[in-house]
CSV table of C-alpha atoms in Angstrom, one decimal:
chain,number,residue,atom,x,y,z
A,252,UNK,CA,-4.8,-13.3,-27.5
A,253,UNK,CA,-8.1,-14.8,-26.1
A,254,UNK,CA,-10.9,-16.6,-28.1
A,255,UNK,CA,-14.1,-18.0,-26.6
A,256,UNK,CA,-12.9,-20.3,-23.9
A,257,UNK,CA,-9.4,-20.8,-24.7
A,258,UNK,CA,-6.3,-18.6,-24.4
A,259,UNK,CA,-3.8,-18.7,-27.3
A,260,UNK,CA,-0.2,-18.1,-26.6
A,261,UNK,CA,1.3,-15.8,-29.2
A,262,UNK,CA,4.4,-13.4,-29.2
A,263,UNK,CA,3.5,-12.5,-25.5
A,264,UNK,CA,5.8,-14.4,-23.0
A,265,UNK,CA,5.0,-12.9,-19.8
A,266,UNK,CA,2.3,-10.7,-18.1
A,267,UNK,CA,3.0,-7.9,-15.6
A,268,UNK,CA,0.4,-7.1,-13.0
A,269,UNK,CA,0.4,-4.3,-10.2
A,270,UNK,CA,-0.2,-5.2,-6.8
A,271,UNK,CA,-2.7,-3.0,-5.2
A,272,UNK,CA,-5.9,-2.4,-6.9
A,273,UNK,CA,-5.3,-5.1,-9.5
A,274,UNK,CA,-4.6,-8.2,-7.7
A,275,UNK,CA,-5.1,-7.0,-3.9
A,276,UNK,CA,-7.3,-4.5,-2.2
A,277,UNK,CA,-4.9,-2.8,0.4
A,278,UNK,CA,-6.0,0.7,-0.1
A,279,UNK,CA,-8.5,0.3,2.9
A,280,UNK,CA,-5.7,-0.9,5.2
A,281,UNK,CA,-3.4,1.8,4.1
A,282,UNK,CA,-6.1,4.3,4.8
A,283,UNK,CA,-6.6,3.0,8.2
A,284,UNK,CA,-2.9,2.9,9.0
A,285,UNK,CA,-2.8,6.5,8.1
A,286,UNK,CA,-5.7,7.6,9.9
A,287,UNK,CA,-4.5,5.9,13.3
A,288,UNK,CA,-1.1,7.6,12.8
A,289,UNK,CA,-2.3,11.1,12.3
A,290,UNK,CA,-5.2,11.0,14.7
A,291,UNK,CA,-2.9,9.8,17.3
A,292,UNK,CA,-0.2,12.2,16.3
A,293,UNK,CA,-2.6,15.4,16.1
A,294,UNK,CA,-4.0,14.5,19.7
A,295,UNK,CA,-0.4,14.7,20.9
A,296,UNK,CA,0.5,17.9,19.4
A,297,UNK,CA,-2.5,20.1,19.1
A,298,UNK,CA,-0.7,23.3,19.4
A,299,UNK,CA,1.7,22.7,16.4
A,300,UNK,CA,-1.1,23.7,13.8
A,301,UNK,CA,-4.3,25.5,13.3
A,302,UNK,CA,-6.2,22.6,12.1
A,303,UNK,CA,-5.7,19.4,14.5
A,304,UNK,CA,-9.0,17.6,13.3
A,305,UNK,CA,-8.4,13.9,12.7
A,306,UNK,CA,-7.6,12.8,9.2
A,307,UNK,CA,-10.5,12.6,6.7
A,308,UNK,CA,-11.1,10.4,3.6
A,309,UNK,CA,-10.5,13.6,1.5
A,310,UNK,CA,-7.3,14.5,3.4
A,311,UNK,CA,-6.1,10.9,2.4
A,312,UNK,CA,-7.2,11.3,-1.2
A,313,UNK,CA,-5.7,14.8,-1.4
A,314,UNK,CA,-2.5,14.6,0.5
A,315,UNK,CA,-1.5,10.9,0.8
A,316,UNK,CA,-2.7,8.7,-1.7
A,317,UNK,CA,-0.4,7.9,-4.6
A,318,UNK,CA,2.5,9.5,-2.9
A,319,UNK,CA,5.7,8.1,-1.4
A,320,UNK,CA,5.3,7.6,2.3
A,321,UNK,CA,7.5,10.5,3.4
A,322,UNK,CA,6.1,12.9,0.9
A,323,UNK,CA,2.6,11.9,2.0
A,324,UNK,CA,3.4,12.7,5.7
A,325,UNK,CA,5.0,15.9,4.7
A,326,UNK,CA,2.0,16.7,2.6
A,327,UNK,CA,-0.6,16.0,5.2
A,328,UNK,CA,1.3,17.8,8.2
A,329,UNK,CA,1.8,20.9,5.8
A,330,UNK,CA,-2.1,20.9,5.2
A,331,UNK,CA,-2.4,21.3,9.1
A,332,UNK,CA,0.5,24.0,9.2
A,333,UNK,CA,2.7,21.5,11.2
A,334,UNK,CA,6.4,21.5,10.6
A,335,UNK,CA,8.5,18.7,12.1
A,336,UNK,CA,12.1,17.7,11.1
A,337,UNK,CA,12.6,15.1,8.4
A,338,UNK,CA,14.9,13.1,10.7
A,339,UNK,CA,17.5,10.5,10.2
A,340,UNK,CA,17.3,7.2,8.2
A,341,UNK,CA,17.7,5.5,11.4
A,342,UNK,CA,14.9,7.2,13.3
A,343,UNK,CA,12.8,4.5,15.4
A,344,UNK,CA,9.0,4.6,14.9
A,345,UNK,CA,8.5,6.6,18.1
A,346,UNK,CA,10.3,9.4,16.8
A,347,UNK,CA,8.5,12.7,16.3
A,348,UNK,CA,10.0,13.1,12.7
A,349,UNK,CA,8.8,12.5,9.2
A,350,UNK,CA,11.1,9.4,9.0
A,351,UNK,CA,9.8,8.2,12.5
A,352,UNK,CA,6.1,8.7,11.6
A,353,UNK,CA,6.9,7.0,8.1
A,354,UNK,CA,8.3,3.8,10.2
A,355,UNK,CA,5.2,4.0,12.5
A,356,UNK,CA,2.7,4.0,9.5
A,357,UNK,CA,4.6,1.0,8.2
A,358,UNK,CA,4.1,-0.8,11.5
A,359,UNK,CA,0.5,0.1,11.7
A,360,UNK,CA,0.0,-1.2,8.1
A,361,UNK,CA,1.9,-4.4,8.6
A,362,UNK,CA,-0.2,-5.2,12.0
A,363,UNK,CA,-3.5,-4.5,10.0
A,364,UNK,CA,-2.5,-7.0,7.4
A,365,UNK,CA,-1.6,-9.6,10.0
A,366,UNK,CA,-4.8,-8.9,11.9
A,367,UNK,CA,-7.3,-8.6,9.0
A,368,UNK,CA,-5.6,-10.3,6.1
A,369,UNK,CA,-5.5,-8.9,2.5
A,370,UNK,CA,-8.6,-9.0,0.3
A,371,UNK,CA,-8.0,-10.1,-3.3
A,372,UNK,CA,-9.7,-9.5,-6.4
A,373,UNK,CA,-10.8,-13.1,-7.0
A,374,UNK,CA,-11.6,-12.7,-10.7
A,375,UNK,CA,-8.1,-11.4,-11.4
A,376,UNK,CA,-6.5,-13.9,-9.4
A,377,UNK,CA,-8.5,-16.9,-11.3
A,378,UNK,CA,-7.4,-15.3,-14.5
A,379,UNK,CA,-3.9,-15.2,-13.6
A,380,UNK,CA,-4.0,-18.9,-12.6
A,381,UNK,CA,-5.4,-19.7,-16.2
A,382,UNK,CA,-2.8,-17.9,-17.9
A,383,UNK,CA,0.0,-19.7,-15.8
A,384,UNK,CA,-1.6,-22.9,-16.5
A,385,UNK,CA,-1.7,-22.0,-20.1
A,386,UNK,CA,2.2,-21.3,-20.0
A,387,UNK,CA,2.4,-17.7,-19.5
A,388,UNK,CA,5.1,-16.4,-16.9
A,389,UNK,CA,3.8,-13.6,-14.7
A,390,UNK,CA,5.4,-10.8,-12.7
A,391,UNK,CA,4.0,-8.5,-9.8
A,392,UNK,CA,5.1,-5.0,-9.6
A,393,UNK,CA,4.8,-2.6,-6.7
A,394,UNK,CA,6.2,0.5,-5.1
A,395,UNK,CA,5.4,-1.0,-1.7
A,396,UNK,CA,8.3,-2.4,0.4
A,397,UNK,CA,5.7,-4.6,1.8
A,398,UNK,CA,4.8,-6.5,-1.5
A,399,UNK,CA,6.5,-9.9,-0.5
A,400,UNK,CA,4.7,-9.6,2.9
A,401,UNK,CA,1.3,-8.9,1.2
A,402,UNK,CA,1.7,-11.7,-1.3
A,403,UNK,CA,2.6,-14.0,1.6
A,404,UNK,CA,-0.4,-13.2,3.6
A,405,UNK,CA,-2.9,-13.2,0.7
A,406,UNK,CA,-1.6,-16.7,-0.3
A,407,UNK,CA,-0.5,-15.4,-3.7
A,408,UNK,CA,3.3,-15.6,-3.2
A,409,UNK,CA,3.4,-18.7,-5.6
A,410,UNK,CA,1.6,-17.0,-8.3
A,411,UNK,CA,4.4,-14.8,-9.7
A,412,UNK,CA,7.7,-15.9,-11.1
A,413,UNK,CA,9.2,-12.1,-10.6
A,414,UNK,CA,8.6,-9.6,-8.0
A,415,UNK,CA,9.6,-6.1,-8.7
C-alpha cells in the first residue's frame, strides 16, 4: 500500500509482473520477426495460396498476436490458404513445416534482440527497484521461452527473485 512518498509493506510479500507490455517492449521485435519470416516464406511459395501479399499489421493482430508460436503460424498460413505439414519436434529452422517456421521465427527474434536491444518501460522498472529496496520480493512471468535472454539483454535479470 502506498502513501504519499513511501511504500508500506503490509501483508504483501511479493509482487509478480508480466514481461512483455509491463516491463519490456518486445512486441515490435516480435512483429518484425514475424514479418521477415512470412514475407520471405510467401515469396518462396507464391503458388501455395491465393493471397501471397506480405504480412500486414492487421495480419499480425488478427492471426498471430497472443497465440502460441505454432498456432500463430498455422492461423496466418490458413488465412492465405496455405497448408504445410506440422513437422516434427526436431525440424530445423530451414524446414518448410510449421515447426521449422517456428524455429526460424525464434532465430529471427533472438537476432533482433541481439542487434537492436530491448526497450523497457523505465517508470515500471524504477518502481520495481523501489519496491525491492523496500523489501518486496519480485517475480517475472512470461509465456516466452526467451524470457531469460530478454531479461539479460535488457539488463534486468537481477531485478527478479523468480522467473516463471
